[in-house]
CSV table of C-alpha atoms and ligand atoms in Angstrom, one decimal:
chain,number,residue,atom,x,y,z
A,1,MET,CA,20.2,5.8,-10.6
A,2,LYS,CA,16.8,5.6,-9.3
A,3,GLU,CA,16.6,6.0,-5.4
A,4,SER,CA,15.6,3.0,-3.1
A,5,MET,CA,12.5,2.9,-1.4
A,6,LEU,CA,14.0,2.3,1.9
A,7,GLU,CA,16.3,5.5,1.4
A,8,SER,CA,13.5,7.8,0.5
A,9,VAL,CA,11.6,6.5,3.9
A,10,LEU,CA,14.6,7.1,5.9
A,11,ALA,CA,15.4,10.4,4.1
A,12,TYR,CA,11.9,11.7,4.9
A,13,ILE,CA,12.2,10.2,8.9
A,14,GLU,CA,15.6,12.1,9.1
A,15,LYS,CA,14.0,15.2,7.5
A,16,SER,CA,10.8,15.4,9.7
A,17,ILE,CA,12.5,14.6,13.1
A,18,ASN,CA,14.1,17.9,12.7
A,19,TYR,CA,10.5,19.6,13.4
A,20,LEU,CA,10.0,17.9,16.6
A,21,PRO,CA,10.6,19.9,19.9
A,22,ILE,CA,13.3,17.3,21.3
A,23,GLU,CA,17.1,17.4,22.0
A,24,ASP,CA,19.3,16.7,19.2
A,25,VAL,CA,20.5,13.7,21.0
A,26,GLU,CA,17.2,12.7,21.3
A,27,LYS,CA,16.3,13.0,17.5
A,28,GLU,CA,19.3,11.1,16.8
A,29,ASN,CA,18.1,8.3,19.3
A,30,LEU,CA,15.0,8.1,17.3
A,31,TYR,CA,16.3,8.1,13.9
A,32,GLN,CA,18.5,5.0,15.3
A,33,LEU,CA,15.7,3.7,16.5
A,34,LEU,CA,13.8,3.4,13.3
A,35,ALA,CA,16.7,3.1,10.7
A,36,GLU,CA,17.2,-0.5,11.4
A,37,SER,CA,14.6,-2.8,11.7
A,38,GLU,CA,14.1,-5.1,14.7
A,39,TYR,CA,14.2,-8.7,13.1
A,40,SER,CA,15.0,-9.3,9.0
A,41,ILE,CA,14.4,-12.9,8.3
A,42,ASP,CA,15.9,-13.8,4.8
A,43,PHE,CA,15.2,-17.4,3.9
A,44,SER,CA,14.5,-20.0,1.2
A,45,ILE,CA,12.0,-22.1,-0.1
A,46,LYS,CA,12.3,-25.1,-1.9
A,47,PHE,CA,10.3,-27.7,-3.7
A,48,LYS,CA,10.8,-30.8,-6.3
A,49,ALA,CA,8.8,-30.5,-9.7
A,50,ASN,CA,9.5,-32.8,-12.7
A,51,LYS,CA,12.8,-34.1,-10.9
A,52,LYS,CA,14.3,-30.7,-10.5
A,53,LEU,CA,14.8,-28.7,-7.6
A,54,LYS,CA,13.2,-25.2,-7.6
A,55,VAL,CA,14.5,-22.7,-5.0
A,56,PHE,CA,12.7,-19.3,-4.2
A,57,LYS,CA,14.2,-16.4,-2.1
A,58,ALA,CA,11.6,-15.3,0.7
A,59,PHE,CA,11.8,-12.5,3.2
A,60,ARG,CA,9.9,-11.5,6.6
A,61,VAL,CA,11.0,-8.0,8.1
A,62,LEU,CA,9.7,-7.4,11.6
A,63,HIS,CA,10.9,-3.6,11.4
A,64,ASN,CA,9.3,-2.3,14.9
A,65,SER,CA,6.7,-3.2,17.4
A,66,LEU,CA,6.7,0.0,19.8
A,67,LEU,CA,2.9,0.5,19.0
A,68,GLY,CA,1.8,-3.0,19.1
A,69,PRO,CA,2.0,-6.2,16.8
A,70,TYR,CA,3.8,-5.9,13.7
A,71,LYS,CA,1.7,-5.8,10.6
A,72,GLY,CA,2.4,-5.9,6.9
A,73,GLY,CA,1.3,-7.6,3.7
A,74,ILE,CA,3.0,-10.5,1.8
A,75,ARG,CA,4.5,-9.2,-1.8
A,76,VAL,CA,4.8,-12.0,-4.2
A,77,TYR,CA,6.9,-10.5,-7.4
A,78,TRP,CA,9.8,-11.4,-9.4
A,79,ASP,CA,12.0,-9.1,-8.5
A,80,VAL,CA,11.3,-8.3,-4.6
A,81,ASP,CA,14.5,-8.2,-2.5
A,82,LEU,CA,15.3,-7.2,1.4
A,83,GLU,CA,15.8,-3.8,0.8
A,84,GLU,CA,12.4,-3.3,-0.7
A,85,ILE,CA,10.9,-5.2,1.9
A,86,SER,CA,12.7,-3.4,4.4
A,87,GLY,CA,11.3,-0.1,2.9
A,88,LEU,CA,7.9,-1.6,2.8
A,89,ALA,CA,8.1,-2.6,6.7
A,90,THR,CA,9.6,0.8,7.6
A,91,LEU,CA,6.6,2.7,5.5
A,92,MET,CA,4.2,0.5,7.7
A,93,THR,CA,5.4,1.4,11.2
A,94,ILE,CA,5.1,5.2,9.9
A,95,LYS,CA,1.5,4.5,8.4
A,96,ASN,CA,0.4,2.7,11.5
A,97,ALA,CA,1.6,5.4,13.7
A,98,PHE,CA,0.5,8.0,11.9
A,99,LEU,CA,-3.3,6.7,11.3
A,100,GLY,CA,-3.1,6.0,15.3
A,101,ILE,CA,-3.6,2.1,14.8
A,102,PRO,CA,-1.9,0.1,17.5
A,103,PHE,CA,0.1,-2.0,15.2
A,104,GLY,CA,3.8,-2.0,14.4
A,105,GLY,CA,5.2,-2.5,11.0
A,106,SER,CA,6.5,-5.3,9.0
A,107,LYS,CA,6.4,-6.9,5.4
A,108,GLY,CA,7.0,-10.2,3.6
A,109,GLY,CA,8.1,-11.2,0.1
A,110,ILE,CA,8.5,-14.1,-1.9
A,111,ARG,CA,11.0,-13.6,-5.2
A,112,LEU,CA,9.0,-15.2,-8.0
A,113,ASP,CA,6.9,-14.7,-10.8
A,114,VAL,CA,3.1,-15.8,-10.5
A,115,LYS,CA,3.0,-16.5,-14.0
A,116,ASP,CA,5.6,-19.1,-13.9
A,117,LEU,CA,3.7,-21.3,-11.6
A,118,THR,CA,0.4,-23.3,-11.4
A,119,GLU,CA,-1.9,-23.0,-8.9
A,120,GLU,CA,-0.6,-25.8,-6.8
A,121,GLU,CA,2.8,-24.9,-6.9
A,122,LYS,CA,2.0,-21.6,-5.6
A,123,GLU,CA,-0.1,-22.9,-2.9
A,124,PHE,CA,2.5,-25.1,-1.7
A,125,ILE,CA,4.8,-22.3,-1.3
A,126,LEU,CA,2.7,-19.9,0.7
A,127,ARG,CA,2.1,-23.1,2.9
A,128,GLU,CA,5.7,-23.6,3.4
A,129,TYR,CA,6.4,-19.8,3.8
A,130,ILE,CA,4.0,-19.5,6.9
A,131,ARG,CA,5.4,-22.8,8.3
A,132,LYS,CA,9.1,-21.4,8.3
A,133,LEU,CA,7.8,-18.3,9.6
A,134,SER,CA,5.7,-20.1,12.4
A,135,ILE,CA,8.9,-20.4,14.5
A,136,PHE,CA,9.2,-16.4,14.9
A,137,ILE,CA,5.4,-15.2,14.6
A,138,ASP,CA,1.9,-15.6,16.3
A,139,GLU,CA,-1.4,-13.9,16.1
A,140,LYS,CA,-0.4,-11.2,18.5
A,141,THR,CA,3.1,-10.9,17.3
A,142,ASP,CA,3.2,-10.4,13.3
A,143,ILE,CA,0.1,-10.5,11.3
A,144,PRO,CA,0.5,-10.8,7.5
A,145,ALA,CA,-2.2,-9.6,4.8
A,146,PRO,CA,-2.3,-9.6,0.8
A,147,ASP,CA,-0.1,-7.3,-1.4
A,148,ILE,CA,0.9,-7.2,-4.9
A,149,GLY,CA,0.8,-10.7,-6.2
A,150,THR,CA,-1.2,-12.5,-3.2
A,151,THR,CA,-5.0,-12.5,-2.9
A,152,GLU,CA,-7.7,-13.4,-0.5
A,153,LYS,CA,-7.5,-16.9,-1.4
A,154,ASP,CA,-3.7,-16.9,-0.7
A,155,MET,CA,-4.8,-15.6,3.1
A,156,ASP,CA,-7.4,-18.3,3.4
A,157,ILE,CA,-4.5,-21.0,2.8
A,158,ILE,CA,-1.9,-19.3,5.2
A,159,PHE,CA,-4.8,-19.5,7.7
A,160,ASP,CA,-5.5,-23.1,7.0
A,161,GLU,CA,-1.7,-23.8,7.3
A,162,TYR,CA,-1.4,-21.9,10.4
A,163,ALA,CA,-4.2,-23.8,11.8
A,164,ARG,CA,-2.8,-27.1,11.0
A,165,ILE,CA,0.4,-26.4,12.7
A,166,LYS,CA,-1.5,-25.3,16.0
A,167,GLY,CA,-4.1,-27.8,15.9
A,168,LYS,CA,-6.8,-25.1,16.4
A,169,ASN,CA,-8.2,-22.4,14.1
A,170,ILE,CA,-6.5,-19.3,14.8
A,171,TYR,CA,-8.6,-16.3,13.2
A,172,SER,CA,-6.5,-13.2,14.0
A,173,ILE,CA,-3.1,-14.9,12.5
A,174,VAL,CA,-3.9,-13.2,9.2
A,175,THR,CA,-6.2,-10.5,7.4
A,176,GLY,CA,-7.8,-10.0,4.1
A,177,LYS,CA,-9.7,-13.5,4.5
A,178,SER,CA,-12.6,-14.5,3.2
A,179,THR,CA,-15.8,-13.6,5.4
A,180,GLU,CA,-16.4,-17.3,6.1
A,181,LEU,CA,-13.0,-17.4,7.9
A,182,LEU,CA,-14.0,-14.0,10.0
A,183,GLY,CA,-12.8,-11.6,7.0
A,184,ILE,CA,-14.4,-8.4,6.2
A,185,GLU,CA,-16.0,-8.4,3.0
A,186,PHE,CA,-15.3,-4.4,2.7
A,187,ARG,CA,-11.5,-5.6,3.0
A,188,LYS,CA,-11.0,-6.0,-0.8
A,189,LEU,CA,-12.6,-2.6,-1.7
A,190,SER,CA,-11.1,-0.8,1.3
A,191,THR,CA,-7.8,0.5,0.1
A,192,GLY,CA,-9.3,2.0,-3.5
A,193,TYR,CA,-12.3,3.1,-1.8
A,194,GLY,CA,-10.6,5.0,1.1
A,195,ILE,CA,-8.4,6.9,-1.8
A,196,GLY,CA,-11.3,7.6,-3.5
A,197,TYR,CA,-13.2,9.1,-0.8
A,198,LEU,CA,-9.9,11.2,0.3
A,199,THR,CA,-9.5,12.2,-3.2
A,200,ASP,CA,-13.0,13.5,-3.3
A,201,LYS,CA,-12.3,15.7,-0.7
A,202,VAL,CA,-9.1,17.1,-1.8
A,203,ILE,CA,-10.8,18.1,-5.2
A,204,GLN,CA,-13.8,19.7,-3.6
A,205,ASP,CA,-11.3,21.9,-1.6
A,206,VAL,CA,-8.9,22.8,-4.3
A,207,PHE,CA,-11.2,22.8,-7.2
A,208,LYS,CA,-14.7,23.0,-5.5
A,209,ASN,CA,-16.1,21.3,-8.5
A,210,LYS,CA,-16.3,17.6,-10.1
A,211,GLU,CA,-15.1,18.9,-13.6
A,212,VAL,CA,-11.5,17.6,-13.1
A,213,ARG,CA,-9.2,15.2,-15.4
A,214,ILE,CA,-8.2,12.1,-13.4
A,215,VAL,CA,-5.6,9.6,-14.6
A,216,ILE,CA,-5.1,6.4,-12.8
A,217,GLN,CA,-1.9,3.9,-13.4
A,218,GLY,CA,-2.7,0.4,-12.1
A,219,PHE,CA,-5.8,-1.5,-12.5
A,220,GLY,CA,-5.5,-4.2,-9.6
A,221,ASN,CA,-6.8,-4.4,-6.6
A,222,VAL,CA,-6.5,-0.8,-5.5
A,223,GLY,CA,-6.8,0.8,-9.1
A,224,SER,CA,-9.9,-1.1,-10.1
A,225,HIS,CA,-11.6,-0.2,-6.8
A,226,LEU,CA,-10.5,3.1,-6.9
A,227,PHE,CA,-11.6,4.0,-10.2
A,228,LYS,CA,-15.1,2.3,-9.7
A,229,LYS,CA,-15.5,4.5,-6.2
A,230,LEU,CA,-14.6,8.0,-8.3
A,231,GLU,CA,-16.9,7.0,-11.2
A,232,ASP,CA,-19.7,6.1,-8.5
A,233,LEU,CA,-19.1,9.7,-6.8
A,234,GLY,CA,-19.5,11.5,-10.3
A,235,TYR,CA,-16.2,11.9,-11.5
A,236,LYS,CA,-14.6,11.0,-15.0
A,237,ILE,CA,-11.7,9.0,-15.3
A,238,TYR,CA,-9.5,9.8,-18.7
A,239,GLY,CA,-6.8,7.5,-18.3
A,240,VAL,CA,-6.0,4.0,-17.0
A,241,SER,CA,-3.1,1.5,-17.3
A,242,ASP,CA,-1.9,-1.7,-16.3
A,243,SER,CA,1.7,-3.5,-16.7
A,244,HIS,CA,1.1,-4.1,-20.4
A,245,GLY,CA,0.4,-0.2,-21.2
A,246,GLY,CA,-2.2,2.4,-20.9
A,247,ILE,CA,-5.2,4.0,-22.6
A,248,TYR,CA,-6.7,7.6,-22.7
A,249,SER,CA,-10.0,8.7,-23.7
A,250,PRO,CA,-11.0,12.3,-24.1
A,251,GLU,CA,-14.3,11.4,-23.3
A,252,GLY,CA,-13.7,9.6,-20.2
A,253,LEU,CA,-13.5,5.9,-19.6
A,254,LYS,CA,-16.1,3.8,-18.3
A,255,PHE,CA,-15.6,1.4,-15.6
A,256,GLU,CA,-17.6,-1.4,-16.6
A,257,GLU,CA,-16.1,-1.2,-20.3
A,258,VAL,CA,-12.7,-1.2,-19.0
A,259,LEU,CA,-13.3,-4.2,-16.7
A,260,ILE,CA,-15.1,-6.4,-19.6
A,261,ALA,CA,-11.9,-5.5,-21.7
A,262,LYS,CA,-9.1,-6.4,-19.0
A,263,ASP,CA,-11.4,-10.1,-18.6
A,264,LYS,CA,-11.4,-10.6,-22.2
A,265,TYR,CA,-7.8,-9.5,-23.3
A,266,GLY,CA,-5.9,-9.5,-20.1
A,267,THR,CA,-5.1,-6.0,-20.1
A,268,VAL,CA,-7.1,-2.6,-20.3
A,269,VAL,CA,-5.4,-1.8,-23.7
A,270,GLY,CA,-7.9,-4.4,-25.0
A,271,LEU,CA,-10.5,-1.6,-24.8
A,272,SER,CA,-8.7,0.1,-27.7
A,273,LYS,CA,-9.7,-2.7,-30.0
A,274,THR,CA,-13.3,-2.0,-29.6
A,275,LYS,CA,-13.6,1.8,-29.1
A,276,ASP,CA,-12.2,4.0,-31.7
A,277,SER,CA,-12.2,7.0,-28.9
A,278,VAL,CA,-9.5,5.1,-27.0
A,279,LYS,CA,-6.2,5.5,-27.5
A,280,VAL,CA,-3.2,3.4,-26.3
A,281,VAL,CA,-0.3,5.4,-24.4
A,282,ASP,CA,2.8,3.9,-24.0
A,283,THR,CA,3.8,2.5,-20.2
A,284,GLU,CA,6.5,5.2,-20.2
A,285,ARG,CA,4.5,7.8,-21.3
A,286,PHE,CA,1.3,7.3,-19.2
A,287,LEU,CA,2.3,9.3,-16.3
A,288,GLU,CA,3.2,12.2,-18.2
A,289,LEU,CA,-0.4,12.7,-19.7
A,290,GLU,CA,-1.7,16.0,-18.9
A,291,CYS,CA,-4.4,16.1,-16.1
A,292,ASP,CA,-5.4,17.5,-12.9
A,293,ILE,CA,-5.1,14.4,-10.5
A,294,LEU,CA,-2.7,11.7,-11.1
A,295,ILE,CA,-3.0,8.5,-8.8
A,296,PRO,CA,0.0,6.1,-9.3
A,297,ALA,CA,-1.8,3.2,-8.0
A,298,ALA,CA,0.5,0.3,-9.0
A,299,LYS,CA,4.3,0.1,-7.9
A,300,GLU,CA,7.3,2.0,-6.0
A,301,ASN,CA,9.1,4.6,-7.3
A,302,VAL,CA,7.7,5.2,-10.5
A,303,ILE,CA,7.9,8.9,-10.6
A,304,ASN,CA,11.6,9.5,-10.2
A,305,SER,CA,14.3,11.6,-11.3
A,306,ASP,CA,14.2,10.5,-14.7
A,307,ASN,CA,10.6,11.2,-15.5
A,308,VAL,CA,9.6,14.1,-12.7
A,309,LYS,CA,10.2,17.2,-15.1
A,310,ASN,CA,7.5,15.8,-17.5
A,311,ILE,CA,4.9,15.3,-15.0
A,312,LYS,CA,1.9,17.7,-16.2
A,313,THR,CA,-0.5,17.3,-13.0
A,314,LYS,CA,-1.8,19.7,-10.3
A,315,ILE,CA,-2.0,16.8,-7.5
A,316,ILE,CA,-0.6,13.3,-7.0
A,317,VAL,CA,-2.4,11.0,-4.7
A,318,GLU,CA,-0.2,8.5,-3.8
A,319,GLY,CA,-2.4,5.2,-4.3
A,320,ALA,CA,0.5,2.8,-4.2
A,321,ASN,CA,3.2,2.4,-1.5
A,322,SER,CA,6.1,5.2,-2.1
A,323,PRO,CA,5.3,5.5,-5.9
A,324,VAL,CA,7.2,9.1,-5.9
A,325,THR,CA,11.0,8.9,-4.9
A,326,GLU,CA,12.3,11.4,-2.3
A,327,GLU,CA,14.5,13.2,-5.0
A,328,ALA,CA,11.4,13.5,-7.4
A,329,GLU,CA,9.1,14.9,-4.5
A,330,ASN,CA,11.9,17.9,-3.8
A,331,MET,CA,11.3,18.8,-7.6
A,332,LEU,CA,7.3,18.1,-7.3
A,333,ASN,CA,7.2,20.8,-4.5
A,334,GLN,CA,9.3,23.2,-6.5
A,335,MET,CA,7.0,22.8,-9.5
A,336,GLY,CA,4.0,23.5,-7.5
A,337,ILE,CA,2.7,19.8,-7.7
A,338,LEU,CA,0.7,18.8,-4.4
A,339,VAL,CA,1.6,15.4,-3.3
A,340,ILE,CA,-0.7,13.6,-1.0
A,341,PRO,CA,1.4,10.9,0.8
A,342,ASP,CA,0.8,7.1,0.6
A,343,ILE,CA,0.5,6.9,4.5
A,344,LEU,CA,-2.1,8.9,4.4
A,345,ALA,CA,-4.0,8.0,1.0
A,346,ASN,CA,-3.9,4.7,1.1
A,347,GLY,CA,-4.4,3.8,4.9
A,348,GLY,CA,-7.8,2.7,4.4
A,349,GLY,CA,-6.9,-0.8,4.0
A,350,VAL,CA,-5.2,-1.1,7.2
A,351,TYR,CA,-8.0,0.4,9.5
A,352,VAL,CA,-10.3,-2.3,8.0
A,353,SER,CA,-7.3,-5.1,8.7
A,354,TYR,CA,-7.3,-3.7,12.2
A,355,TYR,CA,-11.1,-4.4,12.7
A,356,GLU,CA,-10.8,-7.8,11.2
A,357,TRP,CA,-7.9,-8.6,13.5
A,358,LEU,CA,-10.3,-7.8,16.2
A,359,LYS,CA,-12.7,-9.7,14.8
A,360,GLY,CA,-10.7,-12.7,14.6
A,361,ASN,CA,-10.0,-12.0,18.4
A,362,GLY,CA,-13.5,-12.5,19.3
A,363,ILE,CA,-14.8,-8.7,19.1
A,364,GLN,CA,-18.5,-9.2,17.8
A,365,ASN,CA,-20.6,-6.8,15.7
A,366,ILE,CA,-18.2,-5.5,13.2
A,367,THR,CA,-20.4,-4.8,10.4
A,368,ASP,CA,-19.2,-3.6,7.0
A,369,SER,CA,-21.0,-0.4,6.9
A,370,PHE,CA,-19.4,0.2,10.6
A,371,VAL,CA,-16.1,-0.3,9.1
A,372,GLU,CA,-16.5,1.8,5.9
A,373,ASN,CA,-17.8,4.8,7.6
A,374,ILE,CA,-15.3,4.7,10.4
A,375,MET,CA,-12.3,4.3,7.8
A,376,LYS,CA,-13.9,7.4,5.8
A,377,GLU,CA,-14.3,9.5,8.8
A,378,LYS,CA,-10.7,8.8,10.2
A,379,LEU,CA,-9.0,9.3,6.8
A,380,ILE,CA,-10.7,12.5,6.3
A,381,SER,CA,-9.9,13.8,9.8
A,382,ALA,CA,-6.2,12.8,9.5
A,383,TYR,CA,-6.3,14.6,6.1
A,384,LYS,CA,-7.7,17.9,7.9
A,385,GLU,CA,-5.0,17.5,10.5
A,386,ILE,CA,-1.8,17.6,8.4
A,387,ASP,CA,-3.7,20.2,6.2
A,388,ILE,CA,-3.2,22.5,9.4
A,389,ILE,CA,0.4,21.2,10.1
A,390,SER,CA,1.4,21.8,6.4
A,391,LYS,CA,0.0,25.6,6.5
A,392,ASN,CA,1.2,26.5,9.9
A,393,LEU,CA,4.7,25.4,9.0
A,394,ASN,CA,4.7,25.9,5.3
A,395,ILE,CA,5.7,22.0,4.9
A,396,SER,CA,4.6,19.6,2.5
A,397,TYR,CA,1.9,17.0,3.6
A,398,ARG,CA,4.4,14.3,3.6
A,399,THR,CA,6.6,16.0,6.0
A,400,ALA,CA,3.6,16.8,8.1
A,401,SER,CA,2.5,13.4,8.3
A,402,TYR,CA,5.6,12.1,9.0
A,403,ILE,CA,5.9,14.2,12.0
A,404,LYS,CA,2.7,12.9,13.5
A,405,ALA,CA,3.7,9.7,13.2
A,406,LEU,CA,7.1,10.3,14.7
A,407,GLU,CA,5.6,12.4,17.5
A,408,LYS,CA,3.7,9.2,18.6
A,409,LEU,CA,6.6,7.1,18.1
A,410,TYR,CA,8.7,9.2,20.1
A,411,LYS,CA,6.2,9.4,22.8
A,412,VAL,CA,5.7,5.6,23.3
A,413,ALA,CA,9.5,4.9,23.2
A,414,LYS,CA,9.9,7.6,25.8
A,415,LEU,CA,7.6,6.1,28.0
A,416,ARG,CA,8.8,2.6,27.4
A,417,GLY,CA,12.1,4.0,28.4
A,418,VAL,CA,13.6,2.8,24.9
A,419,ILE,CA,14.9,6.3,23.9
B,1,LIG,P1,-2.1,-5.3,-7.6
B,1,LIG,O1,-1.2,-6.8,-7.9
B,1,LIG,O2,-3.6,-6.0,-7.3
B,1,LIG,O3,-2.1,-4.7,-8.7
B,1,LIG,C1,-1.3,-3.8,-9.3
B,1,LIG,C2,-1.6,-3.4,-10.8
B,1,LIG,O4,-0.3,-2.7,-11.3
B,1,LIG,C3,-1.8,-4.3,-11.8
B,1,LIG,O5,-2.9,-3.7,-12.8
B,1,LIG,C4,-0.7,-4.3,-12.7
B,1,LIG,O6,-0.7,-4.6,-14.0
B,1,LIG,C5,-0.3,-3.0,-12.7
B,1,LIG,N1,1.2,-2.6,-12.7
B,1,LIG,C6,2.3,-3.3,-12.4
B,1,LIG,N2,3.4,-2.6,-13.1
B,1,LIG,C7,2.8,-1.6,-13.7
B,1,LIG,C8,3.5,-0.7,-14.4
B,1,LIG,N3,4.8,-0.7,-14.8
B,1,LIG,N4,2.6,0.1,-15.2
B,1,LIG,C9,1.4,0.1,-15.0
B,1,LIG,N5,0.7,-0.7,-14.1
B,1,LIG,C10,1.6,-1.5,-13.5
B,1,LIG,O7,-1.7,-4.8,-6.5
B,1,LIG,P2,-2.6,-3.8,-5.5
B,1,LIG,O8,-3.0,-4.7,-4.5
B,1,LIG,O9,-3.5,-3.0,-6.4
B,1,LIG,O10,-1.5,-2.7,-5.0
B,1,LIG,C11,-1.0,-1.7,-5.9
B,1,LIG,C12,-0.1,-0.9,-4.7
B,1,LIG,O11,-0.9,-0.5,-3.9
B,1,LIG,C13,1.3,-1.4,-4.3
B,1,LIG,O12,2.3,-0.5,-4.1
B,1,LIG,C14,0.7,-1.7,-2.9
B,1,LIG,O13,1.9,-2.0,-2.0
B,1,LIG,C15,-0.3,-0.8,-2.4
B,1,LIG,N6,-1.1,-0.9,-1.4
B,1,LIG,C16,-2.2,-1.8,-1.7
B,1,LIG,C17,-2.8,-2.2,-0.6
B,1,LIG,C18,-4.2,-3.4,-0.7
B,1,LIG,O14,-4.9,-3.0,0.2
B,1,LIG,N7,-4.2,-4.1,-1.9
B,1,LIG,C19,-3.1,-1.5,0.5
B,1,LIG,C20,-2.1,-0.5,0.5
B,1,LIG,C21,-0.8,-0.3,-0.4
């Protein structure tokens, strides 16, 4: 049985709280505060098509708002459930606290397979999603963004529907919008580029050269931009995968060629049809490829107790949210494999979202280059900070980053008289 993501995040919180220099009763209070979400909205979206009523499960979990408005993406995927969304919302609270962003944590989900819908049907469902939620949220309470299965266009639709409900344009209700709607062009690239900058820094610290074998799982928003950034920084990517399977080349893969194959065949595996040096690798075996840096950038729980023993890398950089389960991470620590945790590695997107939200609230002069530079600077300084904590206390980077997040949450909860 695989551990759930919520269980993993709560286990990390429980473990890291023990390092805080506070009384046991306060540790217990802080854990209780974070173990339960503030609101869990479990609802349904219904519409009639060809005389048949279609019903979809939908969720929005507002986990915690101690540090600011709830903030989290909307995931549209065939198997999302309330537990997964709660885990992701909890992770957002920890991530924002760790990165020093004045937001709380939330997450949304709609359980459906986008492949079964027309564009119009998806648009109707998203409009209905925000109509139903609009009785609970506003731009100062909870701010959605894209996640798996949602795009910039979807965020523009959410913005439009909310404007219809309120009778005016409210630019800060959602982030990840088009630039014409006060989005930030760099937002699309930010998560992947942030992982790229951080991976470069870690490689330079550990290997001190660029001759490393890098493998990336996922070629969506995060994986594709990450691939491009690492290539631009002078690295070779040896393997890449998507939901159809993976490819590997001993000569290294070229971003442009992978992109063209993905466009033409609908999967990166298509490149194996046109290049002899490119070999196909099964989805299950892909993460077991021998490499120096493995970046799971697709889905949660992909490295778990079933496959962890077969992992043959030196460093794992968590591009996706929670791709390594808690049980697997304990094993990886014993195997001497370094894990760069999600709340640090993929935090770039939230920095940029914060600036988009400020822009939507009327703050001027927020340029793409300003946002990219500040994101890079903040990620690298957060990495340096947890590197010191982890070495001083002889603990993992994950525990070190959770300690930093929990210290912040504890301090604010105390000031506000919550615990
Ligand atoms: P996406 O939907 O754009 O891409 C997901 C990719 O993963 C696709 O290429 C898909 O084919 C692939 N995939 C799915 N199942 C797979 C499997 N079993 N094996 C191999 N590949 C598989 O999603 P995204 O926005 O790139 O998000 C990826 C991850 O990063 C998620 O965990 C998400 O929560 C996290 N994340 C995304 C952002 C962001 O800004 N988009 C920010 C922070 C974290």
